[in-house]
mmCIF file of C-alpha atoms in Angstrom:
data_model
loop_
_atom_site.group_PDB
_atom_site.id
_atom_site.type_symbol
_atom_site.label_atom_id
_atom_site.label_comp_id
_atom_site.label_asym_id
_atom_site.label_seq_id
_atom_site.Cartn_x
_atom_site.Cartn_y
_atom_site.Cartn_z
ATOM 1 C CA MET A 1 -18.451 -34.357 25.974
ATOM 2 C CA THR A 2 -18.780 -35.937 22.138
ATOM 3 C CA GLY A 3 -14.842 -35.852 22.122
ATOM 4 C CA ASP A 4 -14.386 -38.009 24.994
ATOM 5 C CA PHE A 5 -16.875 -40.520 23.119
ATOM 6 C CA GLU A 6 -15.448 -40.145 19.592
ATOM 7 C CA GLU A 7 -12.424 -42.131 20.146
ATOM 8 C CA LEU A 8 -14.279 -44.778 21.157
ATOM 9 C CA VAL A 9 -16.711 -44.974 18.245
ATOM 10 C CA ARG A 10 -14.305 -44.001 15.876
ATOM 11 C CA GLY A 11 -14.870 -45.500 12.304
ATOM 12 C CA ASP A 12 -19.199 -45.317 12.681
ATOM 13 C CA ARG A 13 -20.566 -43.625 9.133
ATOM 14 C CA VAL A 14 -23.426 -42.912 11.063
ATOM 15 C CA ARG A 15 -22.005 -40.889 13.469
ATOM 16 C CA ALA A 16 -19.972 -38.989 10.627
ATOM 17 C CA ASN A 17 -23.004 -38.364 8.647
ATOM 18 C CA THR A 18 -24.997 -37.006 11.569
ATOM 19 C CA SER A 19 -24.738 -33.003 12.934
ATOM 20 C CA PRO A 20 -22.660 -32.469 16.226
ATOM 21 C CA GLN A 21 -25.729 -31.267 17.970
ATOM 22 C CA ILE A 22 -27.059 -34.573 17.529
ATOM 23 C CA ASN A 23 -24.237 -36.974 18.586
ATOM 24 C CA GLU A 24 -23.625 -34.774 21.119
ATOM 25 C CA ALA A 25 -27.106 -34.781 22.474
ATOM 26 C CA ILE A 26 -26.915 -38.436 22.048
ATOM 27 C CA ASP A 27 -23.470 -38.344 23.710
ATOM 28 C CA ARG A 28 -24.736 -36.432 26.768
ATOM 29 C CA GLU A 29 -27.398 -39.173 27.477
ATOM 30 C CA ILE A 30 -25.468 -41.966 27.689
ATOM 31 C CA ALA A 31 -23.005 -40.155 30.017
ATOM 32 C CA ALA A 32 -26.513 -39.266 31.988
ATOM 33 C CA THR A 33 -27.252 -42.696 32.109
ATOM 34 C CA VAL A 34 -24.090 -43.910 33.541
ATOM 35 C CA ARG A 35 -24.181 -41.118 36.319
ATOM 36 C CA PHE A 36 -27.647 -42.609 37.255
ATOM 37 C CA TYR A 37 -26.813 -46.136 37.604
ATOM 38 C CA ALA A 38 -23.721 -45.522 39.090
ATOM 39 C CA ASP A 39 -25.126 -45.405 42.903
ATOM 40 C CA LYS A 40 -27.169 -48.257 41.633
ATOM 41 C CA THR A 41 -27.710 -52.013 42.826
ATOM 42 C CA ASP A 42 -25.915 -54.546 40.587
ATOM 43 C CA TYR A 43 -29.530 -56.053 39.867
ATOM 44 C CA GLU A 44 -30.694 -52.646 38.703
ATOM 45 C CA ILE A 45 -27.455 -52.290 36.267
ATOM 46 C CA SER A 46 -28.175 -55.836 35.217
ATOM 47 C CA LYS A 47 -31.831 -55.040 34.527
ATOM 48 C CA ARG A 48 -30.412 -51.816 32.350
ATOM 49 C CA ILE A 49 -27.820 -53.872 30.549
ATOM 50 C CA GLU A 50 -30.777 -56.588 29.894
ATOM 51 C CA GLU A 51 -32.794 -53.466 28.068
ATOM 52 C CA LEU A 52 -29.291 -52.696 25.968
ATOM 53 C CA ASP A 53 -29.077 -56.009 24.984
ATOM 54 C CA ASN A 54 -33.092 -55.449 23.256
ATOM 55 C CA GLU A 55 -32.531 -52.323 21.593
ATOM 56 C CA TRP A 56 -32.550 -52.060 18.313
ATOM 57 C CA ASP A 57 -29.793 -50.068 17.084
ATOM 58 C CA ILE A 58 -30.580 -47.261 14.067
ATOM 59 C CA GLY A 59 -29.294 -50.322 11.305
ATOM 60 C CA ARG A 60 -32.378 -52.418 12.530
ATOM 61 C CA HIS A 61 -34.654 -49.465 12.397
ATOM 62 C CA VAL A 62 -33.510 -48.867 8.926
ATOM 63 C CA GLU A 63 -34.056 -52.438 7.780
ATOM 64 C CA ALA A 64 -37.310 -52.934 9.249
ATOM 65 C CA ARG A 65 -38.744 -49.693 8.154
ATOM 66 C CA ALA A 66 -37.375 -50.272 4.240
ATOM 67 C CA ALA A 67 -39.178 -53.900 4.376
ATOM 68 C CA VAL A 68 -42.159 -52.429 5.640
ATOM 69 C CA ILE A 69 -42.471 -49.647 3.125
ATOM 70 C CA SER A 70 -41.419 -52.689 0.693
ATOM 71 C CA ILE A 71 -44.769 -54.731 1.273
ATOM 72 C CA ILE A 72 -47.255 -51.277 1.924
ATOM 73 C CA GLY A 73 -45.850 -50.726 -1.666
ATOM 74 C CA LEU A 74 -46.130 -54.226 -3.177
ATOM 75 C CA VAL A 75 -49.396 -54.737 -1.585
ATOM 76 C CA LEU A 76 -50.709 -51.630 -2.845
ATOM 77 C CA SER A 77 -49.114 -51.809 -6.759
ATOM 78 C CA LEU A 78 -51.201 -55.310 -6.608
ATOM 79 C CA SER A 79 -54.425 -54.427 -5.217
ATOM 80 C CA LYS A 80 -54.753 -50.240 -6.332
ATOM 81 C CA SER A 81 -52.097 -49.059 -9.284
ATOM 82 C CA LYS A 82 -49.189 -49.930 -10.975
ATOM 83 C CA LYS A 83 -47.358 -46.641 -9.497
ATOM 84 C CA TRP A 84 -47.242 -48.052 -5.840
ATOM 85 C CA PHE A 85 -44.073 -50.342 -7.398
ATOM 86 C CA ILE A 86 -42.196 -46.838 -6.567
ATOM 87 C CA LEU A 87 -42.418 -47.440 -2.952
ATOM 88 C CA PRO A 88 -40.314 -50.570 -2.631
ATOM 89 C CA LEU A 89 -37.575 -49.157 -5.223
ATOM 90 C CA ILE A 90 -37.409 -45.978 -2.656
ATOM 91 C CA ALA A 91 -37.187 -48.051 0.047
ATOM 92 C CA ALA A 92 -34.304 -50.335 -1.930
ATOM 93 C CA THR A 93 -32.824 -47.309 -2.686
ATOM 94 C CA PHE A 94 -32.276 -45.916 0.902
ATOM 95 C CA LEU A 95 -31.593 -49.414 1.807
ATOM 96 C CA LEU A 96 -28.486 -49.526 -0.509
ATOM 97 C CA GLN A 97 -26.943 -45.943 0.288
ATOM 98 C CA TYR A 98 -27.498 -46.470 3.706
ATOM 99 C CA ALA A 99 -25.169 -49.942 3.322
ATOM 100 C CA VAL A 100 -22.550 -48.409 0.856
ATOM 101 C CA GLN A 101 -22.421 -44.943 2.908
ATOM 102 C CA GLY A 102 -23.544 -45.269 6.294
ATOM 103 C CA TRP A 103 -26.795 -42.687 5.370
ATOM 104 C CA ALA A 104 -29.954 -42.564 4.174
ATOM 105 C CA PRO A 105 -32.219 -39.553 4.265
ATOM 106 C CA PRO A 106 -34.423 -41.203 6.773
ATOM 107 C CA ILE A 107 -31.541 -41.215 9.200
ATOM 108 C CA PRO A 108 -31.531 -37.849 10.680
ATOM 109 C CA VAL A 109 -34.909 -38.329 11.701
ATOM 110 C CA LEU A 110 -34.451 -41.380 13.185
ATOM 111 C CA ARG A 111 -31.013 -39.497 14.959
ATOM 112 C CA ARG A 112 -33.285 -36.455 16.400
ATOM 113 C CA PHE A 113 -35.717 -39.352 17.441
ATOM 114 C CA GLY A 114 -32.534 -40.670 19.675
ATOM 115 C CA ILE A 115 -32.164 -44.145 18.086
ATOM 116 C CA ARG A 116 -28.347 -44.907 18.427
ATOM 117 C CA THR A 117 -25.948 -46.978 16.537
ATOM 118 C CA LYS A 118 -24.578 -50.034 17.846
ATOM 119 C CA PRO A 119 -21.124 -48.814 19.027
ATOM 120 C CA GLU A 120 -23.062 -46.001 21.214
ATOM 121 C CA ILE A 121 -25.395 -48.465 22.594
ATOM 122 C CA ASP A 122 -22.280 -50.669 23.433
ATOM 123 C CA MET A 123 -20.584 -47.829 25.034
ATOM 124 C CA GLU A 124 -23.169 -47.483 27.356
ATOM 125 C CA LYS A 125 -23.365 -51.362 28.121
ATOM 126 C CA TYR A 126 -19.405 -51.611 28.209
ATOM 127 C CA ALA A 127 -20.001 -48.532 30.991
ATOM 128 C CA LEU A 128 -22.534 -50.053 32.913
ATOM 129 C CA ARG A 129 -20.479 -52.967 33.021
ATOM 130 C CA ALA A 130 -17.526 -51.577 34.570
ATOM 131 C CA LEU A 131 -19.722 -49.777 36.844
ATOM 132 C CA ARG A 132 -21.037 -53.443 38.068
ATOM 133 C CA GLY A 133 -17.575 -55.136 38.315
ATOM 134 C CA ASP A 134 -17.291 -57.253 35.480
ATOM 135 C CA PHE A 135 -13.845 -56.083 34.627
ATOM 136 C CA ASP A 136 -12.219 -55.986 38.239
ATOM 137 C CA GLU A 137 -11.079 -59.387 38.252
ATOM 138 C CA VAL A 138 -9.077 -58.134 34.824
ATOM 139 C CA SER A 139 -7.358 -55.127 36.119
ATOM 140 C CA SER A 140 -6.184 -57.060 39.329
ATOM 141 C CA ARG A 141 -5.222 -60.035 37.287
ATOM 142 C CA GLU A 142 -3.239 -57.753 34.826
ATOM 143 C CA SER A 143 -1.908 -55.920 38.363
ATOM 144 C CA TYR A 144 -0.377 -58.928 39.671
ATOM 145 C CA SER A 145 0.744 -60.042 36.531
ATOM 146 C CA SER A 146 3.046 -56.829 36.052
ATOM 147 C CA TYR A 147 3.633 -57.073 39.897
ATOM 148 C CA SER A 148 5.079 -60.993 39.016
ATOM 149 C CA LYS A 149 7.218 -59.590 36.160
ATOM 150 C CA GLU A 150 9.009 -56.835 38.422
ATOM 151 C CA CYS A 151 9.769 -59.237 41.226
ATOM 152 C CA LEU A 152 11.325 -61.870 38.760
#
């Protein structure tokens, strides 16, 4: 299954640094969700697409967690002990590592919980949009265009 999706998410540094088993599990979940919605109404598909628009990708999770840990560390260092300044330092280091490499120590844990990358979320969203028929007109225009060229 992963081979089917690999072409669509090429260049995704998080996937490249995630174990193949976790990537495959996420890919299977995406495929199962798309199959589930295959016989649903346009309204139900639209609701799912709206949910996907609001889903936090892994980058947002990493950034939010780093901010929370930094704030906690700053508050504790100002109120309890200067030793707590280590928390913002660790959070900033992980955030920098994520920005540069696309990986940081919290990533494998978040991925095990099924937190997806933006390309993975987009892949499900575009598959659902295709099910809903969003691209039918594009397809028919291409067919008409190639048909028109053949006639000329």
